[in-house]
PDB file of C-alpha atoms in Angstrom:
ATOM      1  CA  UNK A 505      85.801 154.911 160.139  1.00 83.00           C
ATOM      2  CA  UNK A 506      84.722 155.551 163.844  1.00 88.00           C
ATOM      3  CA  UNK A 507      85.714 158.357 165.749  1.00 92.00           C
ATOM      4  CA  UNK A 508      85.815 160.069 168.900  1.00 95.00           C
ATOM      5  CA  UNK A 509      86.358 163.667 169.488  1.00 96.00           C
ATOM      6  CA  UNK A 510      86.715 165.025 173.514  1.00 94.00           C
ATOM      7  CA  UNK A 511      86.922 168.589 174.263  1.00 88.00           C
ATOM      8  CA  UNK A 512      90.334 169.536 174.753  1.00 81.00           C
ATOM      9  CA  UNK A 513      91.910 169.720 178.681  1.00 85.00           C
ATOM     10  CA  UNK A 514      93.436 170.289 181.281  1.00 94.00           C
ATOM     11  CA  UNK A 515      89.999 170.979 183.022  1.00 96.00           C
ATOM     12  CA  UNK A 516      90.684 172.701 186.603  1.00 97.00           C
ATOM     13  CA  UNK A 517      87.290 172.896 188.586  1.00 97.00           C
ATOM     14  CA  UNK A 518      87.370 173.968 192.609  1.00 97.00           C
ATOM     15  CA  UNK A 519      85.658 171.036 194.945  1.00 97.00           C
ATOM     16  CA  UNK A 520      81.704 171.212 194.189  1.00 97.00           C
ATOM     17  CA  UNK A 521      81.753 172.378 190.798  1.00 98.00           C
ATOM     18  CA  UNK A 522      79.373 171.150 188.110  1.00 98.00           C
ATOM     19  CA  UNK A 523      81.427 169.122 185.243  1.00 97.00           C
ATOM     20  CA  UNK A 524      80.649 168.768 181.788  1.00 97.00           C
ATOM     21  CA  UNK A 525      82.991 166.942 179.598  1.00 97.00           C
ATOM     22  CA  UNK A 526      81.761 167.309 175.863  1.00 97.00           C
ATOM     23  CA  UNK A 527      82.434 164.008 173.933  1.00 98.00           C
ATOM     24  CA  UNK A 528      80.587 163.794 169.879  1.00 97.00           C
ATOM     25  CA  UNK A 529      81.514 160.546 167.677  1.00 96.00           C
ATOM     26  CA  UNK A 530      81.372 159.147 164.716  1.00 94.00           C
ATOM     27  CA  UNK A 531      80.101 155.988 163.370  1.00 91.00           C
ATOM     28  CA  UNK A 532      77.997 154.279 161.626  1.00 84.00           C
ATOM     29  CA  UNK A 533      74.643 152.587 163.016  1.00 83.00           C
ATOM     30  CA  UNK A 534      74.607 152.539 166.444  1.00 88.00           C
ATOM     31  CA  UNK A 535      77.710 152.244 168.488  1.00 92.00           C
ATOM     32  CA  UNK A 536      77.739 151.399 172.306  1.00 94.00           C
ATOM     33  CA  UNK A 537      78.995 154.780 174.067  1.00 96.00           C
ATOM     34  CA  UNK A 538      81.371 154.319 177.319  1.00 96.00           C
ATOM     35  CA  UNK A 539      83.404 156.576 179.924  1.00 98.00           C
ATOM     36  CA  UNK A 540      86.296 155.184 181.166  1.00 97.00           C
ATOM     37  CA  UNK A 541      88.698 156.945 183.687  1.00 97.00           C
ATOM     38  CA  UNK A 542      92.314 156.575 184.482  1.00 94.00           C
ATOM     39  CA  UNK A 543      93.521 157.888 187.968  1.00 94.00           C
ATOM     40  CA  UNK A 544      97.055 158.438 188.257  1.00 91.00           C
ATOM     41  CA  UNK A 545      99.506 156.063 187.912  1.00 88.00           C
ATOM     42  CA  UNK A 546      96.590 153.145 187.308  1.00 90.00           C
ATOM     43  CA  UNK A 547      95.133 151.798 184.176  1.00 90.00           C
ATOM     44  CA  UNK A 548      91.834 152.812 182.925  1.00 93.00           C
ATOM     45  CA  UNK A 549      88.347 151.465 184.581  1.00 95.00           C
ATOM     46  CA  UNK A 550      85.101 151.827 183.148  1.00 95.00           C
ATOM     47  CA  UNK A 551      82.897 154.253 184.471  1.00 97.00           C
ATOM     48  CA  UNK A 552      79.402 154.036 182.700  1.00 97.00           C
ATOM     49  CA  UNK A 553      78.079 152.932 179.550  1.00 95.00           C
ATOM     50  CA  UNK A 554      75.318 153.261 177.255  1.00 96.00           C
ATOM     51  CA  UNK A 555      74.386 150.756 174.715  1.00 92.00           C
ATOM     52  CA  UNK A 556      71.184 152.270 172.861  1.00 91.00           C
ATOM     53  CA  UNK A 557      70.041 155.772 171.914  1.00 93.00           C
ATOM     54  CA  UNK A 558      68.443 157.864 174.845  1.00 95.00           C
ATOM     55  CA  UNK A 559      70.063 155.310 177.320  1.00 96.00           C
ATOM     56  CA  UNK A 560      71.392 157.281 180.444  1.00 97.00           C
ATOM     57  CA  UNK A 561      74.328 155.804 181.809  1.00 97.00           C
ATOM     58  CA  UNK A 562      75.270 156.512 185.733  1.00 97.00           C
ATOM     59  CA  UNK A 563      77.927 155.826 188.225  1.00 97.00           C
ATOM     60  CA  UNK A 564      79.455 157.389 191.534  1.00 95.00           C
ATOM     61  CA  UNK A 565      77.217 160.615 190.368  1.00 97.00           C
ATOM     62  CA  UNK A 566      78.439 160.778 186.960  1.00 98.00           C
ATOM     63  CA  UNK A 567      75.971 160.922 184.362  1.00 98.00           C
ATOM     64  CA  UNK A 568      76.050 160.706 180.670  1.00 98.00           C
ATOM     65  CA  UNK A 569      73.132 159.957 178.076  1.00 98.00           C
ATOM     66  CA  UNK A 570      73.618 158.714 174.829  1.00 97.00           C
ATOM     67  CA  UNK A 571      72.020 161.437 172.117  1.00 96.00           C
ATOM     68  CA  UNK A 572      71.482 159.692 168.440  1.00 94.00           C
ATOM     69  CA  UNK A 573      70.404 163.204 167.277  1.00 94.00           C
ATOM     70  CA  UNK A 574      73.269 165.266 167.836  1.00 95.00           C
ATOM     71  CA  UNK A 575      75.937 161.997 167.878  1.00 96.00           C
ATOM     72  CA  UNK A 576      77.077 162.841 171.618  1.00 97.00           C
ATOM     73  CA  UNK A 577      77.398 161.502 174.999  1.00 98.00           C
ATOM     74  CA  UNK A 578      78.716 164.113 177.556  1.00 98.00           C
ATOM     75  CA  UNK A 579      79.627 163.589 180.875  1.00 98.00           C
ATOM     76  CA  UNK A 580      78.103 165.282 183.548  1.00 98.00           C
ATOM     77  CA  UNK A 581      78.683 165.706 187.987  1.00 98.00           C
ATOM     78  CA  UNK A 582      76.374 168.078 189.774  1.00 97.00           C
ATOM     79  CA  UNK A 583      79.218 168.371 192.456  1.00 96.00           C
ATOM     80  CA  UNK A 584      82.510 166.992 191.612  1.00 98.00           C
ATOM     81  CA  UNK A 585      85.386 166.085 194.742  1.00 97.00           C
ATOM     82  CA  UNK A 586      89.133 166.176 194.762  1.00 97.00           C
ATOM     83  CA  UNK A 587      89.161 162.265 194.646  1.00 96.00           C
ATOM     84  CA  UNK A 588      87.705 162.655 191.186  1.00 97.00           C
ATOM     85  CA  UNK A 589      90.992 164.437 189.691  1.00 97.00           C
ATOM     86  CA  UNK A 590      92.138 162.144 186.314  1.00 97.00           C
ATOM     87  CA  UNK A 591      91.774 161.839 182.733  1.00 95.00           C
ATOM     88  CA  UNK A 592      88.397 161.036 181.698  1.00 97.00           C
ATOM     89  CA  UNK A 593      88.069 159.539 178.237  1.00 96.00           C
ATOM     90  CA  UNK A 594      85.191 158.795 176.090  1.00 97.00           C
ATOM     91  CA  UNK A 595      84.935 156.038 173.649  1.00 95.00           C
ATOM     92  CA  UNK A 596      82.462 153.890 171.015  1.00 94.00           C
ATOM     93  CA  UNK A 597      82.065 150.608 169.878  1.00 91.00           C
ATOM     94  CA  UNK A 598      80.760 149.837 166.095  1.00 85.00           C
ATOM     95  CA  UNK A 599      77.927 147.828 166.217  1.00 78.00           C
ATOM     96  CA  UNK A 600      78.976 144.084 165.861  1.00 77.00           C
ATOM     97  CA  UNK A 601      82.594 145.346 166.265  1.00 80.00           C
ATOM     98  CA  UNK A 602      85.455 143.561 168.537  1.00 80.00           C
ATOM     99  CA  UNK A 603      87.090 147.471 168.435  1.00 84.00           C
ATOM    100  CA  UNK A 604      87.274 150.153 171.005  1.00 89.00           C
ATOM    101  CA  UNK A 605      87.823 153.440 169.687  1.00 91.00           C
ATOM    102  CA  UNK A 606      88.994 156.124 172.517  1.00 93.00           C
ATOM    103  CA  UNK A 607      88.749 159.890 172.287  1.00 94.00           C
ATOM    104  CA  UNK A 608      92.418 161.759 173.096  1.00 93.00           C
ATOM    105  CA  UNK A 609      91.170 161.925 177.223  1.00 94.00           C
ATOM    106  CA  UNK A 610      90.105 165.150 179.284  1.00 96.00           C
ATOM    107  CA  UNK A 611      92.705 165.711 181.965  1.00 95.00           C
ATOM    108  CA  UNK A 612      90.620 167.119 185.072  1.00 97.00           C
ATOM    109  CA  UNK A 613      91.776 168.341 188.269  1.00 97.00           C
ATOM    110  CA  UNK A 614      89.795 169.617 191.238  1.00 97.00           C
ATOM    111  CA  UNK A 615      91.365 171.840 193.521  1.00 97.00           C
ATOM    112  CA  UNK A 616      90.287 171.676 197.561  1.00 95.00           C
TER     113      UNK A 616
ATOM    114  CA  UNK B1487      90.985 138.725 192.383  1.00 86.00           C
ATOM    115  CA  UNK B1488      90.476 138.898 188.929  1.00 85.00           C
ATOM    116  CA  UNK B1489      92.764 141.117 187.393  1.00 94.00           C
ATOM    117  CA  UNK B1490      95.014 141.567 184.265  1.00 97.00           C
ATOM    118  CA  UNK B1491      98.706 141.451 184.893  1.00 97.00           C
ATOM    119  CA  UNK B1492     101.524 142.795 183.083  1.00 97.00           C
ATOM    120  CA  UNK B1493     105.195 142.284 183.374  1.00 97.00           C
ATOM    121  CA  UNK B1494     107.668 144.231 183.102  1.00 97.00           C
ATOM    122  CA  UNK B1495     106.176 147.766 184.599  1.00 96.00           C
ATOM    123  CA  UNK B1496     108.390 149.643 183.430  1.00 97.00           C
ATOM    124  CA  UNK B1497     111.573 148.815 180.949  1.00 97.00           C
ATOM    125  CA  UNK B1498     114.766 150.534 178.936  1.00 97.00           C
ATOM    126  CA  UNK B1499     116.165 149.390 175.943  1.00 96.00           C
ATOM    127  CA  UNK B1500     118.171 150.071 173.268  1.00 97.00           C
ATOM    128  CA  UNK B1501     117.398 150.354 169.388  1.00 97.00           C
ATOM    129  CA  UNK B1502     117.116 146.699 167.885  1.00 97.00           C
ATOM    130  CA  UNK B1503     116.946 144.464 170.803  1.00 97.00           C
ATOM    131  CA  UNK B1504     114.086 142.377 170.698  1.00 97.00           C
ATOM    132  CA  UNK B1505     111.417 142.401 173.450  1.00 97.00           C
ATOM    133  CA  UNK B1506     108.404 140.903 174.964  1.00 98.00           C
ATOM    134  CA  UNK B1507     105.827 142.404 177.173  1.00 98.00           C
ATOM    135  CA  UNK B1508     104.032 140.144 178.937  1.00 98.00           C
ATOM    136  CA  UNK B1509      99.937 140.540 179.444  1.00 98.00           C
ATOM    137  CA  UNK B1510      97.721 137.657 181.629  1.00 98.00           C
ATOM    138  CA  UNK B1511      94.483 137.373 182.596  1.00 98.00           C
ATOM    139  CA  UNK B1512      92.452 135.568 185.378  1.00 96.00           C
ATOM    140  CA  UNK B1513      89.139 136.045 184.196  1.00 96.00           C
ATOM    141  CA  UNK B1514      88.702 133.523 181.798  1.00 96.00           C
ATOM    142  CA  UNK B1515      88.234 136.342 178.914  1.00 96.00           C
ATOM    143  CA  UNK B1516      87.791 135.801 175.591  1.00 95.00           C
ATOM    144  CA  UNK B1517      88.822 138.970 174.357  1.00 95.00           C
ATOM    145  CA  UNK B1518      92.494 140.822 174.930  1.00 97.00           C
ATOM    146  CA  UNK B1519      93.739 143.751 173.483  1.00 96.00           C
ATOM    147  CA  UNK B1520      97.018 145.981 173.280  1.00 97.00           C
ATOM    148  CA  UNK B1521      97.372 150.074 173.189  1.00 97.00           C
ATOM    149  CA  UNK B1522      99.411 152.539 173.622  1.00 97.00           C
ATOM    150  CA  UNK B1523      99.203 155.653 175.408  1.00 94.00           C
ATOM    151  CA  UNK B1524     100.970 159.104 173.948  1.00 94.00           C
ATOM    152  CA  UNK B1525     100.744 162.519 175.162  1.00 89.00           C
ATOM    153  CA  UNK B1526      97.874 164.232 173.040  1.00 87.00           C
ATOM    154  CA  UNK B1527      97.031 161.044 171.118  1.00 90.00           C
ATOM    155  CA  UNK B1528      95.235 159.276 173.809  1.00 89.00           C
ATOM    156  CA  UNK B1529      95.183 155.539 173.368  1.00 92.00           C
ATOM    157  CA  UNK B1530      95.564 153.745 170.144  1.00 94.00           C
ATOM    158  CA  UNK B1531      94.638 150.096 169.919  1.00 94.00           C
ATOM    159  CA  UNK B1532      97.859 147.939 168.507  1.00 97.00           C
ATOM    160  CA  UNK B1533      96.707 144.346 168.115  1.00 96.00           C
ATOM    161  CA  UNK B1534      93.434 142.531 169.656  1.00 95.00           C
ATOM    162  CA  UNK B1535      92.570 138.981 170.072  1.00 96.00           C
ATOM    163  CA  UNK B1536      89.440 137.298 169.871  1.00 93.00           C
ATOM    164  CA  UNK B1537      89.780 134.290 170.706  1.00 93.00           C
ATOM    165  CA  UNK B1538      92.629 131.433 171.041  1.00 94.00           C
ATOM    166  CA  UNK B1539      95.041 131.289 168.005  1.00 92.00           C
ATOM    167  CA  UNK B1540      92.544 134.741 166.432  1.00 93.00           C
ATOM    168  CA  UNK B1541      94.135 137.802 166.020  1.00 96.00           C
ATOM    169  CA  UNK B1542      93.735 141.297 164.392  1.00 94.00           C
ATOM    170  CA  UNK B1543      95.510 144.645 163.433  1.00 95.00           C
ATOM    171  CA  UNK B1544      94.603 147.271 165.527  1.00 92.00           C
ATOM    172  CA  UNK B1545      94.888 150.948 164.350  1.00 91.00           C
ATOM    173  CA  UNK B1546      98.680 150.725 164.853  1.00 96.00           C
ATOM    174  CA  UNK B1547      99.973 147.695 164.559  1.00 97.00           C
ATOM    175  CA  UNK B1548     103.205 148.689 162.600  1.00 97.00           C
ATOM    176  CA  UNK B1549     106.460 147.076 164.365  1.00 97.00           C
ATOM    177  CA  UNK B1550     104.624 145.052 166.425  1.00 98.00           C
ATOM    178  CA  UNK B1551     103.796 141.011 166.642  1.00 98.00           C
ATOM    179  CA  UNK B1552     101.079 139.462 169.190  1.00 98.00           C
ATOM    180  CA  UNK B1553     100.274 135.832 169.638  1.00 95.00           C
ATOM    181  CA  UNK B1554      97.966 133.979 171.908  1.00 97.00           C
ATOM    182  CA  UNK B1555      98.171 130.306 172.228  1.00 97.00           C
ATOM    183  CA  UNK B1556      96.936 130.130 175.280  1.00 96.00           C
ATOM    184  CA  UNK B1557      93.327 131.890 176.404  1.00 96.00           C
ATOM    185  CA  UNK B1558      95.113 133.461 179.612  1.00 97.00           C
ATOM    186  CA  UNK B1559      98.017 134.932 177.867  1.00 98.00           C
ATOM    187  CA  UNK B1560      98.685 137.639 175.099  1.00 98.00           C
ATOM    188  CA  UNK B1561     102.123 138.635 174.657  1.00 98.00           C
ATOM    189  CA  UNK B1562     103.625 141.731 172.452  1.00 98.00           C
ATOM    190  CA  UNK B1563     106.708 141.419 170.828  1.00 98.00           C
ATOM    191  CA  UNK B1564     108.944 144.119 169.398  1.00 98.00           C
ATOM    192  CA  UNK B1565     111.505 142.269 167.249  1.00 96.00           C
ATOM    193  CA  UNK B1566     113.293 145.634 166.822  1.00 97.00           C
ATOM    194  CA  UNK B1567     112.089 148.721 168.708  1.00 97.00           C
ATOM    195  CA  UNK B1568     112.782 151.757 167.714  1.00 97.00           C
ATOM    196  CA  UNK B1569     112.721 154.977 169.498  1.00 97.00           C
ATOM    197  CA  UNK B1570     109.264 156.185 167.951  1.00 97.00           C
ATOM    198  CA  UNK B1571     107.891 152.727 170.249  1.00 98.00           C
ATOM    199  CA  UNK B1572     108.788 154.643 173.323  1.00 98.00           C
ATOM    200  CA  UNK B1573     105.435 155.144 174.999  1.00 98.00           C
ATOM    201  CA  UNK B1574     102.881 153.628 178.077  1.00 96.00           C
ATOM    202  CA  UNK B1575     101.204 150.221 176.917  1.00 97.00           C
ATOM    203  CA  UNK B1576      98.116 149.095 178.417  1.00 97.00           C
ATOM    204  CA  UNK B1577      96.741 145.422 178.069  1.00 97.00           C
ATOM    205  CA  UNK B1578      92.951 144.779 178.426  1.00 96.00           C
ATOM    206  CA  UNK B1579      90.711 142.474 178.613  1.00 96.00           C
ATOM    207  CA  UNK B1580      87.194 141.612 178.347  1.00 94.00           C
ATOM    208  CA  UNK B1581      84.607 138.899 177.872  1.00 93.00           C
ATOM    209  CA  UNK B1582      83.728 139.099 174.446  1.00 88.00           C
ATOM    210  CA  UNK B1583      85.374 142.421 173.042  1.00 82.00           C
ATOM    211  CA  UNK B1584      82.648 144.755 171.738  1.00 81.00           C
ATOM    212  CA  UNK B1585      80.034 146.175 174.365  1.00 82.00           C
ATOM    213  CA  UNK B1586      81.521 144.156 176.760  1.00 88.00           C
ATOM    214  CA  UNK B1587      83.457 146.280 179.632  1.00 90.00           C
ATOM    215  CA  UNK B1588      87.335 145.722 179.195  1.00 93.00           C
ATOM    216  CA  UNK B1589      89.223 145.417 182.511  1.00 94.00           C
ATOM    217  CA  UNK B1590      93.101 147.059 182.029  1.00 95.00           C
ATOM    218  CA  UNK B1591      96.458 146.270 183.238  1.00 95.00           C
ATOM    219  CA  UNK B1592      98.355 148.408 185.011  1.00 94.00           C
ATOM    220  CA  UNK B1593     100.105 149.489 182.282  1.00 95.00           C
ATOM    221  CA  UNK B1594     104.373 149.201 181.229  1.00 97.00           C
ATOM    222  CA  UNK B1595     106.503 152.216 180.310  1.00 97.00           C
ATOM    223  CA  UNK B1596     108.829 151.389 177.731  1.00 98.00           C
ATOM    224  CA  UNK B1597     111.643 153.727 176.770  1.00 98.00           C
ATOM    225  CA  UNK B1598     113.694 153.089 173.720  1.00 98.00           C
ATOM    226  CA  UNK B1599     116.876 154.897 173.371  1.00 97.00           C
TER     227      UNK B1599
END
């Protein structure tokens, strides 16, 4: 079946840092790849997607592109902020499936 | 504003008493879902709905019932909780399920003693 696998947190990063959040699945054919994020207390929003290999998704500086080769789709800020402390998680859906299928979450906090 | 609404927020109960958690949506959605949300297991998906009176297992759908008669609306029922139900339950929604972005409630705490 499908799978997601996130590297494992808490993530602690001073204001400015570079962020990399490692995320590899597996599935077969070719799943749509998304980033949602949950701040506290709130449920999750969607961050950025990608739908078809080599596909970079982007939003409010976050980056992520979706690698067929090497099954991945890391998430990526050049400078990250204090606002974006919360749990980042990655997830996949099959190809003509009605399924989500989330990675455990990356908890990340960014200290001033 | 669309949204997805869930009632109650948060909830204690006792071993065997039957509950519902209530999910809506405003968007005119075809697709609704249910998960749950435990420390180190992330979210697991517990029912989803397709469509009007359609209706699927999730990865986790033990001790749970869903239903949705209505497009806006799709309850989860817990004829008798037990404490290994204790956990954070998100509904979701979206316009089609798959690719589609889903749009989450705020979420309900449920503790089960």
């Amino acid at each position: 079946g499908n799978s997601v696998t996130q590297m494992e947190g808490p993530v602690t990063l001073s204001e400015e840092a570079f962020l990399t959040i490692n995320c590899t699945y597996t599935a077969t054919g070719y799943p749509s790849l998304f980033w949602y994020v949950q701040y506290p207390g709130e449920g999750l929003q969607l961050l950025l997607k990608a739908t078809k290999a080599d596909d970079k998704g982007s939003n409010k500086g976050f980056e992520a592109t979706y690698r067929k080769e090497t099954t991945s789709f890391h998430l990526e800020k050049g400078s990250v902020q204090v606002s974006d402390s919360a749990v980042y998680f990655c997830a996949l859906s099959g190809a003509g499936s009605y399924q989500l299928t989330f990675g455990k979450g990356t908890k990340l906090s960014v200290i001033p | 504003e669309a949204q997805v609404t869930q009632n109650p927020r948060y909830l204690i109960t006792v071993t065997g008493k039957k509950l519902t958690v209530t999910c809506s949506q405003n968007m005119n959605h075809e697709y609704m879902s249910w998960y749950r949300q435990d420390p180190g297991l992330g979210l697991r998906q517990i029912y989803y709905s397709m469509n009007v009176e359609v209706t699927d297992k999730g990865d986790v759908p033990e001790g749970y019932k869903v239903s949705r008669k209505e497009k806006r609306n799709f309850p989860l029922i817990l004829e008798s909780p037990s404490p290994n139900q204790t956990s954070l339950y998100f509904c979701a929604s979206s316009l089609k399920g798959g690719d589609y972005e889903q749009y989450f409630g705020p979420g309900t705490r449920l503790t089960v003693t």
